[in-house]
């Protein structure tokens, strides 16, 4: 049976403010989903809620992984269960070397039962794998000795997120604007890596405003978020329409969500 | 059992130095301090008259000085402390007397068997005696003196009379006066001109010496163009039955000399650790203090560098970690007495589970010390809302032409950072531990390899809450 990440009627609030107002989405392993929508519509919020960010309060609905209740797990549990998110703005952890961080992360995700203090994956094996992956992403090996996201350029941060994806090999990955900040060549490389890592192995949710990642990773489904709801789902042609024509048609077709969007941004302006 | 052999031989060692005399046993039972006790300490050590007089004078100063007004609350009854109890007390101490929790911590830290006993106050190890012997011979050939301070008083009176108590006079503060009156043990190092010792000298190798005592007295003289790195202490919790540790460390670095003094101390929770450390650096000399403080009820320690002649440099790196019931009042002091002198202070503190860390620093530039540079960075990391951190920087500048930078930051462990690491499969505890080790990384880098490893391991244990 195919593995599934299933989101049902998800409501999410931040600091008491409702952002997601009933999201339904089912991703099977092996599928590529594109998620588009105007700024501030709630795309990253959906990702963060799936990943278990403690500030994103789920006030209603369900998230299930193969029928298991994901909401009962903290971010650690979700990660070890095979969920991954490449962040739009990854955090810097000064003083912690990429290699050390990745070795811990990789060990934990591969041995979800690992307790604190237990053995890490052997250094040699880890180094070999890391070097391979870094070569593929054309990253200088020096990068592994740098501190996690500390002083990274925008593009370096995104590459580092893809490197983590490659090392952790999750079942489900959310890529939040992983293409933004990358130069043309880097986007191409990233697309290829994602395709390579993905294939039949991964269910992917690509959040993007551009077409580049989607060229090589053709979405099976495209979803549009507006005012905290997925208002329309289509195929690859919907993605094309949106990044060429924008969201005017969507706003007109879904006045209720458009009104919610306006309300959300108004509150912010205050 | 091996411990028994150890016991006997340590007794032999002590007898050799006349530490055990019929009167000592009686004396040892006595608590408290007065001039008579001070004189007796000197007598039992067979000290020359000048040292006895030095002690008695210091005792007078101790009595006349008020308690320090800065730092933390000191509630000590000076009459409820043993001031000299080493030899007979230690005879009775065996590995079996060491509390299980201390042994467990040693195991967790992966400390070698021989070292464990030393650290726990169980004397003498043959393994290291061998190492020590050849080391001592090698150093001796170069004219280096490395011994305990009691021995130095007997064997090197000319050096002692010239430098002892000159860098930190008894009048400096109440606890320096107390130490001067009742000191015992500590290291004495003399490095002759141009001699560079290319491996760290460790207190651990200094057998025959008295145990890491309550009132250690260390004196290091680095002659012109000479270099030394001295390492004292250890990351394992120090086991002592007494509640006051008050050491004095004096360092003299002459023209073009270099000295680095590394300390890592992890005291039991009941200890007052009140230490005075000061170095004088002469023309183009470099003095570096690397200081790690963990545990204790209250630590007050502000390693100082006085830059006496042009081109002298002082660097002070310190880490403090405080948890429940602990207050680390640590910092640094740099005094620019001559032109073109340079100093750098990096201080990092971590407070957890209601612990309190304070940074107290002084940067002073005297009139006429033109072209000086001083850079101070102190960062505090607070792990929860019960914990506390304060910064007390004092800057006294009597000269215009100077460049002084001071940066201070206080941060709480960020939810965003924790989430980021947890989303990569780390548990919350692993994540905070990793953030903390990243925070102190700039200092850990400066430690000798084996200490860096131990220090990291220790911080991990502290984070798990399984140590003191
Ligand atoms: N941590 C937070 N604290 C406060 N408000 C937040 C937080 N995260 C998101 N929001 C608010 O929630 C709404 C949705 O934000 P979200 O980041 O999900 O949008 P998005 O669709 O990802 O936008 P973009 O395309 O600009 O990345 C916005 O109004 C935003 O300001
Ligand atoms: Mg976003």
Coordinates of N, CA, C and O in Angstrom, one line a residue, chain A residues 53 55 74-76 79-80 84-85 87 91-92 94-96 101 104-105 108 114 116 147 149 161 164, chain B residues 415-430 434-435 437-439 441-442 445 464:
Chain A
X53 N 6.0 23.1 14.3 CA 6.5 24.3 15.0 C 5.6 24.7 16.1 O 4.4 24.8 16.0
X55 N 5.0 27.4 17.8 CA 4.2 28.6 17.7 C 2.9 28.5 16.9 O 2.1 29.4 16.9
X74 N 6.2 15.7 18.5 CA 6.9 17.0 18.4 C 7.7 16.9 17.1 O 7.7 15.9 16.4
X75 N 8.4 18.0 16.8 CA 9.1 18.1 15.6 C 10.1 17.0 15.4 O 10.3 16.4 14.3
X76 N 10.7 16.6 16.5 CA 11.7 15.5 16.5 C 11.0 14.2 16.0 O 11.6 13.5 15.1
X79 N 10.2 14.4 12.3 CA 11.3 14.3 11.5 C 11.8 12.8 11.4 O 12.1 12.3 10.3
X80 N 11.8 12.2 12.6 CA 12.2 10.8 12.6 C 11.2 9.8 11.9 O 11.5 8.7 11.5
X84 N 10.0 16.1 6.3 CA 11.1 17.1 6.2 C 10.6 18.4 5.6 O 9.7 18.4 4.8
X85 N 11.2 19.5 6.1 CA 10.8 20.8 5.5 C 12.1 21.5 5.2 O 12.9 21.7 6.1
X87 N 13.4 25.0 4.8 CA 12.8 26.3 5.2 C 13.0 27.4 4.3 O 14.0 27.5 3.6
X91 N 17.4 28.8 10.1 CA 18.0 29.5 11.3 C 19.5 29.3 11.3 O 20.0 28.2 11.0
X92 N 20.2 30.3 11.8 CA 21.6 30.1 12.0 C 21.9 29.5 13.4 O 21.2 29.9 14.3
X94 N 25.1 29.5 15.4 CA 26.5 29.9 15.5 C 27.3 28.9 16.3 O 26.8 28.4 17.3
X95 N 28.5 28.6 15.8 CA 29.4 27.7 16.6 C 29.2 26.2 16.3 O 30.0 25.4 16.8
X96 N 28.1 25.9 15.6 CA 27.9 24.5 15.4 C 28.2 24.2 13.9 O 27.7 24.8 13.0
X101 N 26.4 18.8 13.0 CA 24.9 18.9 13.0 C 24.3 17.8 12.0 O 23.4 17.1 12.5
X104 N 24.6 14.2 13.5 CA 23.6 14.0 14.5 C 22.2 13.8 13.8 O 21.5 12.8 14.1
X105 N 21.9 14.7 12.9 CA 20.6 14.7 12.2 C 20.5 13.3 11.5 O 19.5 12.6 11.6
X108 N 20.0 10.3 13.7 CA 18.7 10.2 14.4 C 17.6 9.9 13.4 O 16.7 9.1 13.7
X114 N 16.9 5.8 18.2 CA 18.1 6.2 18.9 C 17.8 7.1 20.1 O 17.1 8.0 20.1
X116 N 19.4 9.6 23.2 CA 20.5 10.5 23.4 C 21.8 9.8 23.9 O 21.7 9.0 24.8
X147 N 29.8 27.1 10.2 CA 28.7 27.0 11.2 C 27.4 27.1 10.5 O 27.2 27.8 9.6
X149 N 24.3 27.7 8.8 CA 23.6 28.9 8.3 C 24.2 30.2 8.8 O 23.6 31.3 8.5
X161 N 20.0 23.5 2.6 CA 18.7 22.8 2.9 C 18.6 21.6 2.0 O 18.2 20.6 2.4
X164 N 20.7 18.8 3.2 CA 20.1 18.1 4.3 C 19.0 17.2 3.8 O 18.9 16.0 4.3
Chain B
X415 N 13.5 29.7 20.5 CA 12.5 28.6 20.1 C 12.8 28.2 18.6 O 12.7 27.1 18.3
X416 N 13.1 29.3 17.8 CA 13.3 29.0 16.4 C 14.5 28.1 16.2 O 14.5 27.2 15.3
X417 N 15.6 28.4 16.9 CA 16.8 27.5 16.8 C 16.5 26.1 17.2 O 16.8 25.1 16.5
X418 N 15.8 26.0 18.3 CA 15.4 24.6 18.8 C 14.6 23.9 17.8 O 14.8 22.7 17.5
X419 N 13.6 24.6 17.3 CA 12.7 24.0 16.3 C 13.5 23.5 15.1 O 13.3 22.4 14.5
X420 N 14.4 24.4 14.6 CA 15.1 24.0 13.4 C 15.9 22.7 13.6 O 15.8 21.8 12.8
X421 N 16.6 22.6 14.8 CA 17.3 21.4 15.0 C 16.4 20.2 15.2 O 16.7 19.1 14.8
X422 N 15.3 20.4 15.9 CA 14.4 19.3 16.2 C 13.8 18.8 14.9 O 13.5 17.6 14.7
X423 N 13.6 19.7 14.0 CA 13.0 19.3 12.7 C 14.0 18.5 11.9 O 13.6 17.9 10.8
X424 N 15.2 18.4 12.4 CA 16.2 17.5 11.8 C 16.4 16.3 12.6 O 17.5 15.7 12.6
X425 N 15.5 16.0 13.5 CA 15.6 14.7 14.2 C 16.3 14.8 15.6 O 16.4 13.8 16.3
X426 N 16.8 15.9 16.0 CA 17.4 16.0 17.3 C 16.4 16.2 18.3 O 15.3 16.8 18.1
X427 N 16.6 15.6 19.5 CA 15.6 15.7 20.6 C 15.8 17.2 21.1 O 16.8 17.8 20.8
X428 N 14.9 17.6 21.9 CA 15.0 18.9 22.5 C 16.3 19.1 23.3 O 17.0 20.1 23.2
X429 N 16.6 18.1 24.1 CA 17.8 18.1 24.9 C 19.0 18.2 24.0 O 20.0 19.0 24.3
X430 N 19.1 17.3 23.0 CA 20.2 17.4 22.1 C 20.4 18.7 21.4 O 21.5 19.2 21.3
X434 N 23.4 21.3 21.7 CA 24.2 21.7 20.6 C 24.3 23.2 20.4 O 25.3 23.7 20.1
X435 N 23.2 23.9 20.8 CA 23.2 25.3 20.7 C 24.2 25.9 21.7 O 25.0 26.8 21.5
X437 N 26.9 24.2 23.0 CA 28.2 23.9 22.6 C 28.7 24.9 21.5 O 29.8 25.3 21.4
X438 N 27.7 25.3 20.6 CA 28.1 26.3 19.6 C 28.4 27.6 20.2 O 29.3 28.3 19.8
X439 N 27.7 27.9 21.2 CA 27.9 29.2 21.9 C 29.3 29.3 22.5 O 29.9 30.4 22.4
X441 N 31.9 27.4 21.6 CA 32.9 27.0 20.6 C 34.1 27.9 20.4 O 35.2 27.5 20.4
X442 N 33.8 29.2 20.3 CA 35.0 30.1 20.1 C 36.0 30.0 21.2 O 37.2 30.2 21.0
X445 N 37.8 26.1 21.2 CA 38.8 26.1 20.2 C 40.2 26.4 20.8 O 41.2 26.0 20.2
X464 N 22.3 17.5 30.3 CA 21.4 16.4 30.6 C 21.0 16.5 32.0 O 20.1 15.8 32.5

